[in-house]
mmCIF file of C-alpha atoms and ligand atoms in Angstrom:
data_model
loop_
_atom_site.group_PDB
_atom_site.id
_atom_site.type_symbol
_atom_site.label_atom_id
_atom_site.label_comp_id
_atom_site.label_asym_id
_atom_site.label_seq_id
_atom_site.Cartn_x
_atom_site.Cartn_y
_atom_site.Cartn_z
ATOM 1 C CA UNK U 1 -1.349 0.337 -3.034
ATOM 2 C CA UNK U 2 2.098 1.957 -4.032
ATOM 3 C CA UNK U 3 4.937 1.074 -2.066
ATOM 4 C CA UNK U 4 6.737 2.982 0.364
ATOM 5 C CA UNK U 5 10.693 3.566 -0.783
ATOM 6 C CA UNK U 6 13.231 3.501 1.550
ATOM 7 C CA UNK U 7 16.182 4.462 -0.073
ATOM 8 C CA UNK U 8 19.540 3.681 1.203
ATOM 9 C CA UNK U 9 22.119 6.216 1.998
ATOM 10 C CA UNK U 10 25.038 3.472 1.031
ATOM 11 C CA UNK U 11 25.064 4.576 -2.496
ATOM 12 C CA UNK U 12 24.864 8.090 -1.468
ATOM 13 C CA UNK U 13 28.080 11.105 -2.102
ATOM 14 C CA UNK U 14 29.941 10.514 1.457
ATOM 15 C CA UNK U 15 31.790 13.500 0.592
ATOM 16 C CA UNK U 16 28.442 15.212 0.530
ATOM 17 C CA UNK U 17 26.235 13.437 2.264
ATOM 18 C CA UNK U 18 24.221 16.603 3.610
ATOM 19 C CA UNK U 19 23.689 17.126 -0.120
ATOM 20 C CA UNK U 20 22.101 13.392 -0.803
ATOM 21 C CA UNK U 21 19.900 14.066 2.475
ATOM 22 C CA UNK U 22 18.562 17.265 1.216
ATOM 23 C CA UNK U 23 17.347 15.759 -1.857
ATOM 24 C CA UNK U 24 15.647 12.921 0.024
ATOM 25 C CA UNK U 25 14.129 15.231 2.023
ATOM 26 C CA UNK U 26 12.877 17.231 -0.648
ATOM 27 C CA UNK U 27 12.095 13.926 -2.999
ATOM 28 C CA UNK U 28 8.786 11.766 -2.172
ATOM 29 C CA UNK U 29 11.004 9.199 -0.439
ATOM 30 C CA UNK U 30 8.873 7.640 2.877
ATOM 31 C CA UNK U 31 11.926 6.282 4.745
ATOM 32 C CA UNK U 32 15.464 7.288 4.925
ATOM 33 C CA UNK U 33 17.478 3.331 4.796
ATOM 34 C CA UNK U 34 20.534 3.406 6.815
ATOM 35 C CA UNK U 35 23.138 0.514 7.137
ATOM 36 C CA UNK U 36 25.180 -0.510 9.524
ATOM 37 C CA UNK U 37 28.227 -2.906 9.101
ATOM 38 C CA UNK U 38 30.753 -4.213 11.487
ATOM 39 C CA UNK U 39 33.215 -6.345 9.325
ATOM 40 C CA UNK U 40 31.801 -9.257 11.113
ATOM 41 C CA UNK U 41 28.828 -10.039 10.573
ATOM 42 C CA UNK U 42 29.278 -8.877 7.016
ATOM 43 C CA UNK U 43 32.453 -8.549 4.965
ATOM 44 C CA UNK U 44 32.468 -4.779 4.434
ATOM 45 C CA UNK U 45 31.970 -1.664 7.635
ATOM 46 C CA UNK U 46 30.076 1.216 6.597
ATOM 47 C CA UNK U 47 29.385 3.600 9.055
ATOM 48 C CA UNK U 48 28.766 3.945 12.718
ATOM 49 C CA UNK U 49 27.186 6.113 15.050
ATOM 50 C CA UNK U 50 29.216 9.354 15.238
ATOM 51 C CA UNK U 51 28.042 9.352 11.577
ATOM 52 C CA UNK U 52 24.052 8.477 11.443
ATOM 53 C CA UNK U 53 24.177 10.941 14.394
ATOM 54 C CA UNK U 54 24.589 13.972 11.677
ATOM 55 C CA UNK U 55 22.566 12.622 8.789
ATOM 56 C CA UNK U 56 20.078 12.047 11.849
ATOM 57 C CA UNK U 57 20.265 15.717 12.093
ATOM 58 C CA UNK U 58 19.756 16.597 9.315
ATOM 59 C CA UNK U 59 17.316 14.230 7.769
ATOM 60 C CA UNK U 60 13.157 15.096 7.949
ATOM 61 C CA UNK U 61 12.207 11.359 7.033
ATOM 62 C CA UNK U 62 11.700 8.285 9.581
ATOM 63 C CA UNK U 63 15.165 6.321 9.756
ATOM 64 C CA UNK U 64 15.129 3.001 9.227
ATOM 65 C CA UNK U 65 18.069 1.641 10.301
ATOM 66 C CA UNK U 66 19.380 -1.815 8.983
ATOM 67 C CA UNK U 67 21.967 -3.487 11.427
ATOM 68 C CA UNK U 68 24.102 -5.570 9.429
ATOM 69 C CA UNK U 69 26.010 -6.594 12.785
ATOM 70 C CA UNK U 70 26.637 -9.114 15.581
ATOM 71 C CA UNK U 71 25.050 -8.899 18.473
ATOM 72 C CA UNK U 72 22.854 -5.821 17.850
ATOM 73 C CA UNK U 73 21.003 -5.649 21.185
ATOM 74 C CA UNK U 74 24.202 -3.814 22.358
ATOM 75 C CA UNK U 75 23.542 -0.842 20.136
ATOM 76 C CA UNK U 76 19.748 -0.731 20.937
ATOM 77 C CA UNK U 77 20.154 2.683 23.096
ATOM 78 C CA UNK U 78 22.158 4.323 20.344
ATOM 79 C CA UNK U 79 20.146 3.701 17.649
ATOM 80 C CA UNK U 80 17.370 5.339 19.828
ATOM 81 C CA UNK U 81 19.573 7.963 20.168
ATOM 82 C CA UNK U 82 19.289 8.612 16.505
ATOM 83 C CA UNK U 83 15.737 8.902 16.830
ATOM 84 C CA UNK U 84 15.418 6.037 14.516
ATOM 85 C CA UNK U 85 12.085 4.267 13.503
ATOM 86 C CA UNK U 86 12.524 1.319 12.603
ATOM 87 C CA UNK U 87 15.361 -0.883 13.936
ATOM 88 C CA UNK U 88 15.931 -3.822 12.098
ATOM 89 C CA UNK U 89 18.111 -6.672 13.517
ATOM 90 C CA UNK U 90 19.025 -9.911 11.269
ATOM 91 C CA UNK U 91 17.602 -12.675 12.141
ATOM 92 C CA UNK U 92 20.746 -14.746 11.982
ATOM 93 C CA UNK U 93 22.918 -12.495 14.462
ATOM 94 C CA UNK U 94 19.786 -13.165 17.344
ATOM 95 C CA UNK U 95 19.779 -16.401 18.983
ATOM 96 C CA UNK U 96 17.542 -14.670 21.945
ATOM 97 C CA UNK U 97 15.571 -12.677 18.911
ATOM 98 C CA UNK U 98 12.377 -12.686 20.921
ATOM 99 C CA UNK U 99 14.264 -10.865 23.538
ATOM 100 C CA UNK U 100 16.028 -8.487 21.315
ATOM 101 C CA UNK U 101 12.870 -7.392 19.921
ATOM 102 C CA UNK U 102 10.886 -6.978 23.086
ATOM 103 C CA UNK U 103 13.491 -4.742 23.856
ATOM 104 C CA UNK U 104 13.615 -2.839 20.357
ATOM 105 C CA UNK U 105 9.859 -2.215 21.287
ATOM 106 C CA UNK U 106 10.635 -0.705 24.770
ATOM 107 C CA UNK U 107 12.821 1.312 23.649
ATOM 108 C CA UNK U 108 10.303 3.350 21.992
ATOM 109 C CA UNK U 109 11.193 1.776 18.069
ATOM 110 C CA UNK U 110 9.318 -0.591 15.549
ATOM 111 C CA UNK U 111 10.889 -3.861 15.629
ATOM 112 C CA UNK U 112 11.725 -5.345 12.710
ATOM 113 C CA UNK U 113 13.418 -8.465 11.440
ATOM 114 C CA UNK U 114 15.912 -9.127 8.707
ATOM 115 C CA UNK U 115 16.511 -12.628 6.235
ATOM 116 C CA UNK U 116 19.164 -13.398 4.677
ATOM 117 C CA UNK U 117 18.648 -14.973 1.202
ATOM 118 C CA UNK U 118 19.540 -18.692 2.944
ATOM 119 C CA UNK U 119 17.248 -18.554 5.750
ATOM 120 C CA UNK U 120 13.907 -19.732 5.285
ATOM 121 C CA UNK U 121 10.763 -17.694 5.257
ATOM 122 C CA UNK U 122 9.023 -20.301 7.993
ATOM 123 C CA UNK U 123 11.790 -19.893 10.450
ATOM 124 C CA UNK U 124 9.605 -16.689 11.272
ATOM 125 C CA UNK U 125 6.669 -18.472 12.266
ATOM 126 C CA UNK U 126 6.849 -17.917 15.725
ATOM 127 C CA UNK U 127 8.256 -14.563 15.611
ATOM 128 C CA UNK U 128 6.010 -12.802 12.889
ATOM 129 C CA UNK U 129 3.005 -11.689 15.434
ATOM 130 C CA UNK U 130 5.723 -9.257 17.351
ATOM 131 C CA UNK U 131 6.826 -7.590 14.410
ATOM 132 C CA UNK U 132 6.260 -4.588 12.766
ATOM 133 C CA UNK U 133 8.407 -5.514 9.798
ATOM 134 C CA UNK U 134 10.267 -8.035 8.086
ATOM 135 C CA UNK U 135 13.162 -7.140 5.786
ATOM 136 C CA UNK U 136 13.809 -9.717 2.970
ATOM 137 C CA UNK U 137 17.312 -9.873 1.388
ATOM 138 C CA UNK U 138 17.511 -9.565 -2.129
ATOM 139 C CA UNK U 139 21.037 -10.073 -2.096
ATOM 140 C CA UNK U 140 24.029 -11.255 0.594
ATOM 141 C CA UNK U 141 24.314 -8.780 2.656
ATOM 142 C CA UNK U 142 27.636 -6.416 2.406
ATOM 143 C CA UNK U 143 27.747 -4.410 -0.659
ATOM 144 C CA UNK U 144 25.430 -1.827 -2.616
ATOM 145 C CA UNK U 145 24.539 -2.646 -6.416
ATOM 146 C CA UNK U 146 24.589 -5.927 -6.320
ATOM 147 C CA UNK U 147 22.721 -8.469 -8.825
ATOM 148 C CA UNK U 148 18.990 -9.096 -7.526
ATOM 149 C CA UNK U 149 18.500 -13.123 -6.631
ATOM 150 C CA UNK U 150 15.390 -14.335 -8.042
ATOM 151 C CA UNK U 151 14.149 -16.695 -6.012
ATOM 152 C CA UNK U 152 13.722 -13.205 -3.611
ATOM 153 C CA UNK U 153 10.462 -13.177 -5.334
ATOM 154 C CA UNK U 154 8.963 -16.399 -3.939
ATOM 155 C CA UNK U 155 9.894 -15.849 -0.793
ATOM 156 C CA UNK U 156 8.231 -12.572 -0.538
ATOM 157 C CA UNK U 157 5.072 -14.632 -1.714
ATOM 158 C CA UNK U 158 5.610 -16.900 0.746
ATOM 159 C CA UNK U 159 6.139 -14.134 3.792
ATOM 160 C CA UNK U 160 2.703 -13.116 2.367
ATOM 161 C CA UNK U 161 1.022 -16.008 2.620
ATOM 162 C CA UNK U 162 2.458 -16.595 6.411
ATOM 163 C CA UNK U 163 1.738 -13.284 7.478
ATOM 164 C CA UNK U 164 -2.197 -13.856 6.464
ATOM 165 C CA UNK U 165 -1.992 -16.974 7.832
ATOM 166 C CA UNK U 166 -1.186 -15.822 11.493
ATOM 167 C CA UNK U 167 -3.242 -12.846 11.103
ATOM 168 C CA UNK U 168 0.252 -10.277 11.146
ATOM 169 C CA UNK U 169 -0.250 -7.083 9.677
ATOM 170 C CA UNK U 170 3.546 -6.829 9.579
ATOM 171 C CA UNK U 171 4.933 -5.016 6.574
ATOM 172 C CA UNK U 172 7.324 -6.585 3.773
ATOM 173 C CA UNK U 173 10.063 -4.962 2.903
ATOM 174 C CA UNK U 174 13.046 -5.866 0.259
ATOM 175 C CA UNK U 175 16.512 -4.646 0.410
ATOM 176 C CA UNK U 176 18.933 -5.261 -2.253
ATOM 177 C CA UNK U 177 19.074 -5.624 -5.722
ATOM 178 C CA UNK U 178 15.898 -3.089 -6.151
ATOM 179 C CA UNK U 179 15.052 -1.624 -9.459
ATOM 180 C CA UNK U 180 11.708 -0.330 -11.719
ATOM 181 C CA UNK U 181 12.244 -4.129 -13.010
ATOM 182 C CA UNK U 182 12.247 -6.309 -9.872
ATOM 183 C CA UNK U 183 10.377 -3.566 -7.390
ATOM 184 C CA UNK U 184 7.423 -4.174 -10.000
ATOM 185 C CA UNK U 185 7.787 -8.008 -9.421
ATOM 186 C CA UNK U 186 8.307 -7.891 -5.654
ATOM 187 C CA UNK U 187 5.167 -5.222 -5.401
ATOM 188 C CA UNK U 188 3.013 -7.675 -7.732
ATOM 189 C CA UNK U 189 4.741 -10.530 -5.098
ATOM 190 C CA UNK U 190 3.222 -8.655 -2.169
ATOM 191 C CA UNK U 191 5.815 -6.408 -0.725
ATOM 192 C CA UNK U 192 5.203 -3.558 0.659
ATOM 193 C CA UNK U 193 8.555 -1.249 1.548
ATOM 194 C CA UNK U 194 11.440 -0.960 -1.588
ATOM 195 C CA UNK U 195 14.663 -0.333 -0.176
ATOM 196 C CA UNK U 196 17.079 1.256 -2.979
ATOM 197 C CA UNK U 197 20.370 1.973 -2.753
ATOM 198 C CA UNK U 198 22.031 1.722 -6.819
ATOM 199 C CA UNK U 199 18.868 2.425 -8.532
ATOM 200 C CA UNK U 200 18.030 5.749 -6.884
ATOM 201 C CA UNK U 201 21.902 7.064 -6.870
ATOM 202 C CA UNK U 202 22.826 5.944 -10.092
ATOM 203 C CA UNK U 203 19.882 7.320 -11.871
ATOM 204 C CA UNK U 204 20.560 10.856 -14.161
ATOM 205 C CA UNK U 205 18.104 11.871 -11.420
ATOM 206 C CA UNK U 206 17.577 10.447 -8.456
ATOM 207 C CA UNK U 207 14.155 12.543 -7.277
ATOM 208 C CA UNK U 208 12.941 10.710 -10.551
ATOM 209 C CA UNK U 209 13.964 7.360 -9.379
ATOM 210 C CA UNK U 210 12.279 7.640 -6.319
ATOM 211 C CA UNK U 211 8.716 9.142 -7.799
ATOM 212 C CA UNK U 212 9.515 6.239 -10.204
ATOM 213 C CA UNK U 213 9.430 3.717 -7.633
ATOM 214 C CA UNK U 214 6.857 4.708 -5.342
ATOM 215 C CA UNK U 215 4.382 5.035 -8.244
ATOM 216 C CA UNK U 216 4.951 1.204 -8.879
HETATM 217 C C1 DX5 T 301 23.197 -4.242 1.323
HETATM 218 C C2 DX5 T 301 22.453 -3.163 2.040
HETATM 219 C C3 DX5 T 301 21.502 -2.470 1.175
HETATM 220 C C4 DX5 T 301 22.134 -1.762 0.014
HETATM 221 C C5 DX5 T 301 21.196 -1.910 -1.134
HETATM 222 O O1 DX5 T 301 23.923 -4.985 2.183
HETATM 223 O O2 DX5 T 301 21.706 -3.683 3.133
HETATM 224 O O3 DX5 T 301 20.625 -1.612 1.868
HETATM 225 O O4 DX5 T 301 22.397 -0.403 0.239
HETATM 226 O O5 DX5 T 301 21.831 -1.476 -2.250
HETATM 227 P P1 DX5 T 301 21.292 -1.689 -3.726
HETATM 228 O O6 DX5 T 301 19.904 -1.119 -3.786
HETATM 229 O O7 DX5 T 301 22.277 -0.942 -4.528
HETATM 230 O O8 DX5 T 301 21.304 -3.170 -4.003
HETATM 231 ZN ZN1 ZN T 302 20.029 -2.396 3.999
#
């Protein structure tokens, strides 16, 4: 099955950003990835809420909005604001992260939780059957176009194998690092969502990176 691309408006023009979103809209991308930073929980800040509010506007895709902050259950009513889909939360920022996503899934969004590359795959166990998605780092969190960490690949195969194991039907997806190169790997690995950031805004043309991507 070809997966679905998500990509990430953190490589996109900022000084055009109704521009990128037009594109997307028009391109075969599934999801529209949007991060969130707060200088805490990562060492960059990206973009908050009086910002996603207009690409929210004016995008025709699901959001799927990556929190790359501390204590994200505070922001749960603005991000439904948005409209968002999917509300990812990291799984490192949650020490109540049954809680938080109980109340991502009352809220009327998809739950899903995010790994960095340091934290285990099995450190999910308990969590997986409440999920709609899990959101595997390919890289340290932070920064766009960063180099892809290999070992990414195993633990997608091992997400795999836990998911089957508990019966989830909860999707994989991979965020960082994503390219025709390592998308093909993680696919073959058994992901199911590319998130791409570099590798669709970089491109000569990014409509063509995308179609590229989802027909891996
Ligand atoms: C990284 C962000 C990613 C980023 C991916 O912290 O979560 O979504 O935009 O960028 P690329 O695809 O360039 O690695
Ligand atoms: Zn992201």
């Amino acid at each position: 099955m070809n997966p679905l691309v998500s990509p990430s408006i953190l490589s996109a023009n900022f000084s055009n950003l109704a521009e990128d979103i037009d594109m997307l809209n028009r391109s075969e991308a599934d999801w529209l990835h949007i991060d969130i930073m707060d200088g805490v929980f990562v060492p960059n800040i990206s973009f908050g809420f009086p910002v996603l509010k207009h690409v929210a506007a004016l995008a025709e895709k699901p959001l799927d909005v990556h929190l790359m902050i501390v204590q994200p259950e505070k922001f749960i009513s603005e991000v439904k604001a948005t409209g968002a889909y999917v509300m990812n939360v990291h799984y490192e920022a949650c020490p109540h992260l049954h809680r938080v996503v109980q109340q991502i899934r009352d809220a009327g969004m998809q739950p899903a939780v995010t790994i960095n590359p340091a934290t285990p795959v099995s450190l999910l166990k308990d969590i997986v059957g409440d999920l709609y998605m899990v959101l595997v780092m390919g890289v340290n969190p932070g920064f766009g176009g960063q180099k892809f960490i290999p070992h990414t690949i195993e633990k997608v195969r091992e997400l795999r194998d836990l998911l089957d194991s508990c019966g989830s039907r909860a999707l994989i997806e991979v965020d960082g690092g994503v390219n025709l190169q390592t998308g093909a790997r993680l696919v073959e690995a058994g992901a199911d969502v590319l998130v791409a950031g570099n590798a669709v805004f970089s491109a000569p043309d990014p409509m063509e990176a995308i179609a590229a991507l989802k027909s891996l």
